[in-house]
């Protein structure tokens, strides 16, 4: 009986999943003309999930998606967006309303927009990020559902959008759940909402939804353009005026047109010379522009070669949190401040932890010449054997790659952070590695491990390591492990002869708290950790990069020491209010020396 009920439920949920319209993802939407839907959206907080209008989480006849209005004396009506308060989009809800600070669950957004569809076009609603699950309705029709809180998606609305007034309702749900990615626990705030830009994008009937070009080790530029809505044989062109490139190719039966050409006089992209070229793609009426840098990245033995030359990555970790203002980072100013500090530190590298950050970060990194490690939130314990969890991770990986495959700054795709080496975890992450290599064979694959120590020797025995190009080691000698002064006694080996990045190290300090270098949480203590770590790094000839933990203090749910942490992870080199701590200058000096 029970089994039958479980089967029925499974069958029904599969049917519902099949019936749900899926999102797609257009590349370079930030470079297409679009109608912004940023600004105030009405919202209804819905912890009891009444907005579905049914007893399940499926749209029912009296759900909020219908966006009906209260009329005095009219039919019974128990909500009205038009009279509800507003939240700014982009923006998480937690940092905008005190009473939503701890809120996790379902919240409904609504806004009106006027639109005039043109013949022979497709219209999409582009959502930069919605944490975590989103169901999108236009004029009371479900247009798509999406999972994953840090990557963009597009919902086609061509068949439901009308000439004149329209409305969009988005149900966003950031409930932490075992099967989600990330899962129940993380060391960052679970900011909910429409945390990045929302816009309406119009494209011709035949349009480019994917395009990428990259430099090969033999000096060719190769890549492809993918066209939707056209018959095979559509003529696609690629122009790079500054390189006198004007190439044509035709699409195959899968809508793909491939390109290979030899550019003459190419200036390669590098941190010292972040040259970007204007690339113009065209098919039929569709035009897409991108700013692209051309460089190569590869591994040779234990070295990382950028444009064929060995490079040392002077880096820092960054959480996607807004300086000063707090909450999720989303603006140009946020990106400029964060990467500006990295630049002041003489960094040539940042690890964007632990999830894909706003696209403005990778665009700006391209312009500034800062190399990037980009990661999906496969963090700590994940529901390794659950196929839905694997699907969620794969989807986020796919969307991360697709969005940033054109960014020269991004050199490393990271599959995970600090996962315990159980067999089921290794199977799970290996599937992600296979996918990443298929979708983007041009970049290096990494993961950050928790370092295990045997006495004072680091043990590098994670079975995943064999499948990675670059190994990331997180260690907190001087903070969670041992005293800072013990660091130089630690021994490190590189049994696999692969490039190693110390992907996290550091300790906490409250800005302005001074005292002995032996007293945790003083600026002196944090600075001392850095000095001792640098001594240890001297004994690691195979070390190819560093990413200090972390650029700025950030909100963390379990960092509760009153008067010191107050809900923040205090391992920042800069406080969340922008005050630089002593460790900032210690690292700055060290990187200045390394740069020479
Ligand atoms: C780690 C995690 C990072 C934490 C950090 C800490 O190992 O990767 O997400 O925030 O340590 O401060 O403990």
Coordinates of C-alpha atoms and ligand atoms in Angstrom, one line a residue:
X1 CA 0.0 0.0 0.0
X2 CA 2.7 2.4 1.1
X3 CA 4.9 1.4 -1.9
X4 CA 1.9 2.1 -4.2
X5 CA 1.4 5.5 -2.7
X6 CA 5.1 6.3 -3.1
X7 CA 5.0 5.2 -6.7
X8 CA 1.9 7.4 -7.4
X9 CA 3.6 10.4 -5.8
X10 CA 6.8 9.8 -7.8
X11 CA 4.8 9.3 -11.0
X12 CA 2.8 12.5 -10.4
X13 CA 5.9 14.5 -9.5
X14 CA 7.6 13.3 -12.7
X15 CA 4.5 14.3 -14.7
X16 CA 4.6 17.7 -13.1
X17 CA 8.3 18.1 -13.7
X18 CA 7.8 17.2 -17.4
X19 CA 5.0 19.6 -17.7
X20 CA 7.0 22.5 -16.3
X21 CA 8.3 24.8 -18.9
X22 CA 12.1 24.9 -18.6
X23 CA 14.3 27.9 -18.6
X24 CA 17.0 28.4 -21.2
X25 CA 20.1 30.7 -21.1
X26 CA 21.1 33.3 -23.7
X27 CA 24.7 34.4 -23.7
X28 CA 25.8 38.1 -23.4
X29 CA 22.4 39.4 -22.5
X30 CA 24.2 42.2 -20.7
X31 CA 25.4 43.3 -24.1
X32 CA 22.0 43.1 -25.9
X33 CA 19.5 45.9 -25.9
X34 CA 17.0 45.1 -23.2
X35 CA 14.2 46.6 -21.2
X36 CA 15.1 46.7 -17.6
X37 CA 12.6 45.5 -15.0
X38 CA 14.9 46.6 -12.2
X39 CA 13.3 48.8 -9.6
X40 CA 10.5 48.4 -7.1
X41 CA 8.5 45.2 -7.1
X42 CA 5.5 44.5 -4.9
X43 CA 6.0 41.5 -2.6
X44 CA 4.0 39.1 -0.4
X45 CA 5.8 37.0 2.2
X46 CA 4.3 33.5 2.2
X47 CA 5.6 31.2 4.9
X48 CA 2.4 29.0 4.7
X49 CA 2.6 28.8 0.9
X50 CA -1.0 30.0 0.5
X51 CA -0.1 31.8 -2.7
X52 CA -0.2 28.7 -4.7
X53 CA -3.9 28.7 -4.3
X54 CA -4.0 25.0 -3.8
X55 CA -2.8 22.6 -1.2
X56 CA 0.3 21.6 -3.1
X57 CA 3.1 23.7 -4.4
X58 CA 1.5 23.9 -7.8
X59 CA -0.4 26.8 -9.2
X60 CA -4.1 26.6 -8.3
X61 CA -7.1 28.7 -9.5
X62 CA -6.9 31.3 -6.6
X63 CA -3.1 31.7 -6.5
X64 CA -1.2 34.9 -6.3
X65 CA 0.0 34.3 -9.9
X66 CA -3.4 35.6 -11.1
X67 CA -2.6 39.0 -9.6
X68 CA -6.3 39.9 -9.1
X69 CA -7.2 43.0 -7.2
X70 CA -9.4 43.8 -4.2
X71 CA -12.5 45.7 -5.2
X72 CA -14.6 47.0 -2.2
X73 CA -17.9 45.1 -2.2
X74 CA -16.6 42.8 -4.9
X75 CA -15.7 39.1 -4.7
X76 CA -13.7 37.7 -1.7
X77 CA -10.1 38.6 -2.2
X78 CA -7.4 37.9 0.4
X79 CA -4.3 39.5 -1.2
X80 CA -3.6 42.4 -3.5
X81 CA -0.1 43.1 -4.8
X82 CA -1.0 46.6 -5.8
X83 CA -1.5 47.5 -2.2
X84 CA 1.5 45.4 -0.9
X85 CA 4.9 46.9 0.0
X86 CA 7.8 46.9 -2.4
X87 CA 11.3 45.5 -2.5
X88 CA 14.0 46.8 -4.8
X89 CA 15.2 44.5 -7.5
X90 CA 18.0 43.6 -7.8
X91 CA 18.5 43.0 -4.1
X92 CA 18.0 40.3 -1.5
X93 CA 15.1 40.6 0.9
X94 CA 17.1 40.0 4.1
X95 CA 19.1 43.2 3.9
X96 CA 16.2 45.4 2.7
X97 CA 13.7 44.7 5.5
X98 CA 14.5 44.1 9.1
X99 CA 11.6 41.7 9.6
X100 CA 12.9 39.6 6.7
X101 CA 16.5 39.4 8.0
X102 CA 16.1 35.8 9.0
X103 CA 13.4 34.9 6.6
X104 CA 13.8 31.7 4.6
X105 CA 11.0 30.4 2.5
X106 CA 8.6 31.5 -0.2
X107 CA 8.1 35.1 -1.2
X108 CA 6.1 36.4 -4.2
X109 CA 7.2 39.3 -6.3
X110 CA 5.0 41.2 -8.8
X111 CA 5.4 44.1 -11.2
X112 CA 3.6 45.5 -14.2
X113 CA 5.3 46.3 -17.5
X114 CA 4.2 47.7 -20.8
X115 CA 5.3 46.0 -23.9
X116 CA 4.8 46.2 -27.6
X117 CA 5.7 42.9 -29.3
X118 CA 7.1 43.1 -32.8
X119 CA 6.4 40.6 -35.5
X120 CA 9.1 37.9 -36.1
X121 CA 10.7 38.2 -32.7
X122 CA 11.1 36.1 -29.6
X123 CA 10.8 37.7 -26.2
X124 CA 12.5 36.4 -23.1
X125 CA 12.4 37.4 -19.5
X126 CA 16.0 37.4 -18.3
X127 CA 16.7 36.8 -14.6
X128 CA 20.3 37.4 -13.5
X129 CA 19.8 35.3 -10.3
X130 CA 17.0 34.2 -8.0
X131 CA 17.9 32.4 -4.8
X132 CA 17.1 29.5 -4.7
X133 CA 14.1 28.2 -6.7
X134 CA 11.9 30.4 -8.9
X135 CA 8.6 29.9 -10.7
X136 CA 7.9 32.7 -13.2
X137 CA 4.4 33.7 -14.3
X138 CA 3.5 36.2 -17.0
X139 CA -0.1 37.2 -17.2
X140 CA -1.0 34.2 -15.0
X141 CA 0.8 31.6 -17.1
X142 CA 3.7 29.7 -15.8
X143 CA 6.6 30.5 -18.2
X144 CA 9.4 28.7 -16.5
X145 CA 10.8 27.2 -13.3
X146 CA 14.4 27.3 -12.3
X147 CA 16.7 26.0 -9.5
X148 CA 20.0 27.4 -8.4
X149 CA 20.5 30.7 -6.7
X150 CA 23.6 32.2 -8.4
X151 CA 23.2 31.7 -12.2
X152 CA 21.2 33.5 -14.8
X153 CA 18.3 32.0 -16.8
X154 CA 15.8 33.1 -19.5
X155 CA 12.2 32.2 -19.8
X156 CA 10.5 32.6 -23.2
X157 CA 7.4 34.7 -22.9
X158 CA 6.6 35.3 -26.6
X159 CA 3.3 33.4 -26.6
X160 CA 1.9 35.0 -23.4
X161 CA 3.1 38.6 -23.6
X162 CA 0.5 41.1 -24.9
X163 CA 0.6 44.4 -26.6
X164 CA 0.1 47.0 -23.8
X165 CA 0.0 46.3 -20.1
X166 CA 1.4 43.0 -18.8
X167 CA 2.3 41.6 -15.4
X168 CA 4.9 39.3 -14.1
X169 CA 4.8 37.3 -10.8
X170 CA 7.8 35.4 -9.6
X171 CA 7.6 33.0 -6.6
X172 CA 11.1 32.8 -5.1
X173 CA 11.9 30.2 -2.5
X174 CA 15.1 30.1 -0.5
X175 CA 14.2 27.4 1.9
X176 CA 17.3 25.4 2.7
X177 CA 16.8 21.8 1.9
X178 CA 18.9 18.7 2.1
X179 CA 18.7 18.0 -1.6
X180 CA 19.6 21.5 -2.8
X181 CA 23.0 22.8 -3.8
X182 CA 24.2 24.3 -1.4
X183 CA 22.5 22.1 1.2
X184 CA 21.5 22.9 4.8
X185 CA 24.7 24.3 6.1
X186 CA 27.1 26.9 4.7
X187 CA 29.3 29.6 6.2
X188 CA 27.5 32.5 4.3
X189 CA 24.1 34.1 4.5
X190 CA 21.3 32.5 2.6
X191 CA 20.2 35.8 1.0
X192 CA 16.8 35.2 -0.7
X193 CA 15.1 37.0 -3.6
X194 CA 15.7 38.4 -7.1
X195 CA 19.3 39.2 -6.3
X196 CA 20.4 40.3 -9.8
X197 CA 19.0 42.3 -12.7
X198 CA 15.7 41.3 -14.4
X199 CA 15.0 42.4 -18.0
X200 CA 12.9 41.7 -21.0
X201 CA 15.0 40.8 -24.0
X202 CA 13.8 40.7 -27.6
X203 CA 15.6 38.8 -30.3
X204 CA 14.8 38.1 -34.0
X205 CA 13.2 34.8 -35.1
X206 CA 16.6 33.5 -35.9
X207 CA 19.0 34.3 -33.1
X208 CA 22.3 33.6 -31.5
X209 CA 21.9 31.9 -28.1
X210 CA 25.5 30.8 -27.6
X211 CA 28.8 31.9 -28.9
X212 CA 32.4 31.6 -27.9
X213 CA 35.9 32.1 -29.3
X214 CA 39.2 31.2 -27.7
X215 CA 42.9 31.1 -28.6
X216 CA 44.5 27.7 -29.1
X217 CA 48.1 26.8 -28.2
X218 CA 48.9 26.9 -31.9
X219 CA 47.9 30.5 -32.2
X220 CA 44.5 30.0 -33.9
X221 CA 41.3 31.4 -32.8
X222 CA 38.5 28.8 -32.8
X223 CA 35.0 28.5 -31.5
X224 CA 31.4 28.4 -32.5
X225 CA 28.2 30.3 -32.7
X226 CA 24.9 28.5 -32.0
X227 CA 21.8 29.6 -33.7
X228 CA 18.2 28.9 -32.8
X229 CA 15.2 29.3 -35.0
X230 CA 17.0 29.0 -38.3
X231 CA 17.3 26.1 -40.8
X232 CA 20.7 24.4 -41.2
X233 CA 22.9 26.4 -43.6
X234 CA 22.3 29.8 -42.0
X235 CA 25.2 32.1 -42.7
X236 CA 26.9 33.3 -39.5
X237 CA 29.6 36.0 -39.5
X238 CA 32.3 36.9 -37.0
X239 CA 34.0 40.3 -37.2
X240 CA 36.9 41.6 -35.1
X241 CA 37.6 44.9 -36.7
X242 CA 40.9 45.5 -34.7
X243 CA 42.3 42.2 -36.0
X244 CA 40.9 42.7 -39.6
X245 CA 38.9 39.5 -39.1
X246 CA 35.8 39.0 -41.1
X247 CA 34.9 35.3 -41.2
X248 CA 31.8 33.5 -42.3
X249 CA 30.5 30.0 -41.7
X250 CA 27.2 28.1 -42.0
X251 CA 25.3 26.3 -39.4
X252 CA 25.1 22.5 -39.3
X253 CA 22.0 20.5 -38.6
X254 CA 22.5 21.2 -34.9
X255 CA 22.5 25.0 -35.4
X256 CA 26.2 25.3 -34.9
X257 CA 28.6 27.2 -37.1
X258 CA 32.3 26.5 -36.3
X259 CA 35.1 29.0 -36.8
X260 CA 38.9 28.6 -37.0
X261 CA 41.2 31.3 -38.2
X262 CA 44.6 32.6 -37.7
X263 CA 44.7 36.2 -36.5
X264 CA 47.7 38.3 -37.4
X265 CA 49.1 40.9 -35.0
X266 CA 47.1 39.5 -32.0
X267 CA 47.9 41.1 -28.6
X268 CA 47.3 38.4 -26.1
X269 CA 45.3 39.1 -22.9
X270 CA 47.3 39.0 -19.6
X271 CA 47.1 40.7 -16.2
X272 CA 49.8 43.1 -17.4
X273 CA 48.0 43.8 -20.7
X274 CA 44.3 43.0 -20.5
X275 CA 43.6 43.6 -24.1
X276 CA 40.0 43.1 -25.1
X277 CA 38.7 43.0 -28.7
X278 CA 35.3 43.9 -29.8
X279 CA 33.8 40.8 -31.4
X280 CA 30.6 41.1 -33.5
X281 CA 28.6 38.1 -34.3
X282 CA 25.8 38.2 -36.8
X283 CA 23.2 35.9 -38.3
X284 CA 20.2 37.2 -40.3
X285 CA 18.9 40.2 -38.4
X286 CA 20.6 39.3 -35.2
X287 CA 23.7 41.1 -33.9
X288 CA 25.6 40.3 -30.8
X289 CA 28.6 42.1 -29.4
X290 CA 31.1 40.9 -26.9
X291 CA 34.4 42.2 -25.5
X292 CA 36.8 39.2 -25.7
X293 CA 40.4 38.7 -24.5
X294 CA 42.5 36.0 -26.1
X295 CA 44.9 34.0 -24.0
X296 CA 45.9 30.4 -23.4
X297 CA 46.0 28.6 -20.1
X298 CA 47.4 25.1 -19.5
X299 CA 49.2 23.0 -17.0
X300 CA 52.7 21.5 -17.5
X301 CA 53.9 19.3 -14.7
X302 CA 53.4 21.3 -11.5
X303 CA 53.3 24.7 -13.4
X304 CA 50.4 26.8 -14.6
X305 CA 51.2 28.4 -17.9
X306 CA 49.4 31.6 -19.0
X307 CA 50.2 32.3 -22.7
X308 CA 53.0 29.6 -22.4
X309 CA 54.7 31.2 -19.4
X310 CA 54.7 30.0 -15.8
X311 CA 52.6 32.2 -13.6
X312 CA 52.3 32.6 -9.8
X313 CA 48.8 33.5 -8.7
X314 CA 48.8 36.2 -6.0
X315 CA 45.2 36.0 -4.9
X316 CA 42.5 36.5 -2.4
X317 CA 39.1 35.0 -1.8
X318 CA 36.0 37.1 -2.3
X319 CA 32.4 36.4 -1.0
X320 CA 29.6 38.0 -3.1
X321 CA 28.7 40.5 -0.5
X322 CA 28.4 44.2 -0.9
X323 CA 30.9 46.4 0.8
X324 CA 29.5 49.0 3.3
X325 CA 25.8 48.5 2.3
X326 CA 25.8 44.8 3.1
X327 CA 23.6 42.1 1.5
X328 CA 24.3 40.5 -1.9
X329 CA 26.6 42.4 -4.2
X330 CA 25.0 43.3 -7.5
X331 CA 26.2 46.7 -8.8
X332 CA 29.1 48.1 -10.8
X333 CA 30.2 50.0 -7.7
X334 CA 30.3 46.8 -5.6
X335 CA 32.5 45.1 -8.2
X336 CA 34.7 48.1 -8.4
X337 CA 35.3 48.3 -4.7
X338 CA 35.9 44.6 -4.3
X339 CA 38.2 44.2 -7.2
X340 CA 39.8 47.6 -6.4
X341 CA 40.9 46.2 -3.1
X342 CA 42.3 43.1 -4.7
X343 CA 44.2 45.4 -7.1
X344 CA 45.6 47.4 -4.2
X345 CA 46.8 44.2 -2.7
X346 CA 48.8 43.6 -5.9
X347 CA 46.6 40.5 -6.7
X348 CA 46.6 39.1 -10.2
X349 CA 44.0 36.5 -9.1
X350 CA 40.8 36.1 -7.1
X351 CA 38.8 33.1 -6.1
X352 CA 35.1 34.0 -6.3
X353 CA 33.9 31.8 -3.4
X354 CA 31.7 29.7 -3.2
X355 CA 29.2 30.2 -6.0
X356 CA 29.1 32.1 -9.3
X357 CA 29.2 35.9 -8.6
X358 CA 27.5 38.7 -10.4
X359 CA 28.6 38.8 -14.1
X360 CA 29.9 42.4 -13.4
X361 CA 32.7 40.8 -11.4
X362 CA 34.0 38.7 -14.3
X363 CA 33.4 41.4 -16.9
X364 CA 35.4 43.8 -14.7
X365 CA 38.1 41.2 -14.0
X366 CA 38.5 40.9 -17.8
X367 CA 39.0 44.6 -18.0
X368 CA 41.3 44.9 -15.0
X369 CA 43.4 41.8 -15.9
X370 CA 42.6 39.8 -12.8
X371 CA 42.5 36.0 -13.2
X372 CA 39.5 34.2 -11.7
X373 CA 38.6 30.9 -10.0
X374 CA 34.9 30.4 -10.4
X375 CA 33.0 27.8 -8.3
X376 CA 29.6 26.1 -7.9
X377 CA 28.2 25.8 -4.4
X378 CA 29.0 22.1 -4.0
X379 CA 30.0 22.9 -0.5
X380 CA 30.7 20.7 2.6
X381 CA 28.0 17.9 2.9
X382 CA 25.8 17.4 -0.2
X383 CA 23.1 14.8 -0.7
X384 CA 25.6 12.8 -2.9
X385 CA 23.3 9.9 -3.8
X386 CA 20.2 12.0 -4.7
X387 CA 19.8 12.3 -8.5
X388 CA 17.9 15.6 -8.1
X389 CA 20.9 17.0 -6.2
X390 CA 23.2 15.9 -9.0
X391 CA 20.9 17.5 -11.6
X392 CA 20.9 20.8 -9.6
X393 CA 24.7 20.8 -9.4
X394 CA 25.0 20.0 -13.1
X395 CA 22.6 22.7 -14.1
X396 CA 24.5 25.3 -12.1
X397 CA 27.8 24.1 -13.6
X398 CA 26.3 24.4 -17.1
X399 CA 25.0 27.9 -16.5
X400 CA 28.2 29.1 -14.9
X401 CA 30.2 27.9 -17.8
X402 CA 27.8 29.2 -20.4
X403 CA 27.7 32.7 -18.8
X404 CA 31.4 33.1 -18.4
X405 CA 33.0 31.0 -21.2
X406 CA 33.8 34.2 -23.0
X407 CA 35.8 35.7 -20.1
X408 CA 39.5 35.6 -20.5
X409 CA 39.9 36.3 -16.8
X410 CA 38.3 32.9 -15.9
X411 CA 41.0 30.3 -15.9
X412 CA 39.7 27.8 -13.3
X413 CA 36.3 26.1 -12.9
X414 CA 36.0 24.7 -9.4
X415 CA 33.7 21.8 -8.8
X416 CA 33.5 21.9 -5.0
X417 CA 34.8 23.1 -1.7
X418 CA 35.8 21.1 1.3
X419 CA 33.9 17.9 0.7
X420 CA 34.7 14.7 2.6
X421 CA 36.3 12.0 0.4
X422 CA 33.5 9.4 0.6
X423 CA 33.1 7.1 -2.4
X424 CA 29.7 8.5 -3.3
X425 CA 31.0 12.1 -3.2
X426 CA 33.9 11.2 -5.5
X427 CA 31.5 9.6 -8.0
X428 CA 29.3 12.7 -7.9
X429 CA 32.1 15.2 -8.4
X430 CA 33.7 13.1 -11.1
X431 CA 30.5 13.4 -13.1
X432 CA 30.7 17.2 -12.8
X433 CA 34.4 17.1 -13.9
X434 CA 33.4 15.1 -17.0
X435 CA 30.6 17.6 -17.8
X436 CA 32.9 20.6 -17.3
X437 CA 35.6 19.1 -19.6
X438 CA 32.9 18.4 -22.3
X439 CA 31.4 21.8 -22.1
X440 CA 34.6 23.7 -21.9
X441 CA 37.8 21.9 -22.8
X442 CA 39.8 25.1 -22.7
X443 CA 40.0 25.7 -18.9
X444 CA 41.5 24.1 -15.9
X445 CA 39.5 22.1 -13.5
X446 CA 40.0 22.4 -9.7
X447 CA 38.4 21.7 -6.3
X448 CA 39.3 23.0 -2.9
X449 CA 40.1 20.3 -0.3
X450 CA 40.2 20.4 3.5
X451 CA 43.8 19.6 4.2
X452 CA 44.4 16.6 6.5
X453 CA 47.5 16.6 8.6
X454 CA 49.4 13.6 10.0
X455 CA 51.5 15.1 12.8
X456 CA 52.8 18.1 11.0
X457 CA 52.7 16.7 7.5
X458 CA 50.0 17.5 5.1
X459 CA 48.5 14.3 3.7
X460 CA 47.5 14.7 0.0
X461 CA 45.5 11.5 -0.6
X462 CA 42.1 12.6 -1.8
X463 CA 41.0 10.3 -4.6
X464 CA 39.6 13.2 -6.5
X465 CA 43.0 14.8 -7.0
X466 CA 43.9 12.5 -9.9
X467 CA 41.1 13.9 -12.0
X468 CA 41.9 17.6 -11.4
X469 CA 44.3 19.9 -13.2
X470 CA 45.1 22.1 -10.3
X471 CA 44.7 21.2 -6.6
X472 CA 43.3 23.6 -4.1
X473 CA 44.2 23.2 -0.4
X474 CA 42.4 25.0 2.4
X475 CA 44.2 25.1 5.7
X476 CA 43.9 27.2 8.9
X477 CA 47.2 26.7 10.7
X478 CA 47.3 29.4 13.4
X479 CA 43.5 29.5 13.7
X480 CA 41.6 26.2 13.8
X481 CA 44.9 24.2 13.8
X482 CA 47.9 24.9 16.0
X483 CA 49.6 28.2 16.8
X484 CA 50.6 30.7 14.1
X485 CA 54.3 30.2 14.9
X486 CA 53.9 26.4 14.2
X487 CA 53.2 27.0 10.5
X488 CA 56.8 26.9 9.3
X489 CA 57.2 23.5 10.9
X490 CA 54.6 22.0 8.6
X491 CA 55.7 19.8 5.7
X492 CA 54.0 19.7 2.4
X493 CA 54.5 17.4 -0.5
X494 CA 53.2 17.2 -4.0
X495 CA 53.0 13.5 -4.7
X496 CA 51.0 14.0 -7.9
X497 CA 53.3 16.7 -9.3
X498 CA 50.3 18.9 -10.1
X499 CA 50.1 22.7 -9.5
X500 CA 49.0 23.5 -6.0
X501 CA 47.1 26.6 -4.9
X502 CA 46.7 27.4 -1.2
X503 CA 43.1 28.1 -1.8
X504 CA 42.3 29.3 1.8
X505 CA 44.4 30.4 4.8
X506 CA 43.9 33.2 7.4
X507 CA 42.3 34.0 10.7
X508 CA 39.9 36.4 12.3
X509 CA 40.3 39.9 13.6
X510 CA 37.9 42.6 14.5
X511 CA 38.9 45.8 12.8
X512 CA 40.2 48.3 15.4
X513 CA 40.8 45.6 18.1
X514 CA 44.4 45.8 19.1
X515 CA 46.5 43.7 21.5
X516 CA 49.2 41.1 21.7
X517 CA 50.0 39.0 18.6
X518 CA 49.1 36.0 20.7
X519 CA 45.5 37.2 21.3
X520 CA 43.0 35.8 18.7
X521 CA 40.7 38.4 17.1
X522 CA 43.2 41.2 17.4
X523 CA 44.5 42.7 14.2
X524 CA 48.0 41.8 15.4
X525 CA 47.0 38.1 15.7
X526 CA 45.6 38.0 12.2
X527 CA 48.7 39.7 10.8
X528 CA 50.9 37.2 12.6
X529 CA 49.1 34.3 11.0
X530 CA 49.9 35.8 7.6
X531 CA 53.6 36.3 8.4
X532 CA 54.0 32.8 9.7
X533 CA 52.2 31.3 6.7
X534 CA 54.6 33.1 4.4
X535 CA 57.5 31.4 6.1
X536 CA 55.8 28.1 5.5
X537 CA 55.2 28.8 1.8
X538 CA 59.0 29.2 1.4
X539 CA 59.2 25.4 1.8
X540 CA 56.7 24.7 -0.9
X541 CA 58.5 25.0 -4.2
X542 CA 55.6 23.5 -6.1
X543 CA 53.2 26.2 -4.8
X544 CA 51.6 28.0 -7.8
X545 CA 49.2 30.3 -6.1
X546 CA 47.6 31.7 -3.0
X547 CA 44.1 32.8 -2.2
X548 CA 43.9 34.4 1.3
X549 CA 40.7 33.9 3.2
X550 CA 39.1 36.4 2.8
X551 CA 39.0 39.9 1.3
X552 CA 36.1 41.3 3.4
X553 CA 34.2 40.4 6.6
X554 CA 30.9 38.8 5.6
X555 CA 27.6 37.8 7.2
X556 CA 27.8 34.2 8.5
X557 CA 25.0 32.6 10.5
X558 CA 27.1 30.8 13.1
X559 CA 29.7 33.5 13.9
X560 CA 28.0 34.8 17.0
X561 CA 30.6 36.0 19.5
X562 CA 29.1 39.2 20.9
X563 CA 31.1 42.4 20.5
X564 CA 33.6 40.7 18.1
X565 CA 31.8 38.6 15.5
X566 CA 28.2 39.8 15.9
X567 CA 27.1 37.6 13.0
X568 CA 30.1 38.2 10.7
X569 CA 32.9 35.9 9.7
X570 CA 35.8 38.3 10.7
X571 CA 38.6 36.8 8.6
X572 CA 38.4 39.7 6.3
X573 CA 41.5 41.7 5.4
X574 CA 39.0 44.6 5.3
X575 CA 36.0 45.0 7.5
X576 CA 32.5 45.0 6.0
X577 CA 32.6 48.8 6.6
X578 CA 35.7 49.1 4.5
X579 CA 38.3 49.5 7.3
X580 CA 41.6 47.9 6.3
X581 CA 43.2 45.7 9.0
X582 CA 46.9 45.2 9.6
X583 CA 46.9 41.9 7.7
X584 CA 45.9 43.8 4.6
X585 CA 49.2 45.6 4.6
X586 CA 51.2 42.5 5.5
X587 CA 49.7 40.7 2.5
X588 CA 50.1 43.8 0.3
X589 CA 53.9 43.9 1.1
X590 CA 54.3 40.2 0.4
X591 CA 52.5 40.4 -2.9
X592 CA 54.5 43.5 -3.9
X593 CA 57.7 41.4 -3.3
X594 CA 56.3 38.5 -5.2
X595 CA 55.4 40.7 -8.1
X596 CA 59.0 41.8 -8.6
Ligands
LIG1 C1 36.5 27.2 5.2 C2 35.4 27.4 4.2 C3 34.9 28.8 4.2 C4 34.7 29.3 5.6 C5 36.1 29.4 6.2 C6 36.1 29.8 7.7 O1 37.2 26.3 5.2 O2 35.8 26.9 2.9 O3 33.7 28.8 3.5 O4 34.1 30.5 5.6 O5 36.7 28.1 6.2 O6 36.2 31.0 7.9 O7 36.1 29.0 8.5

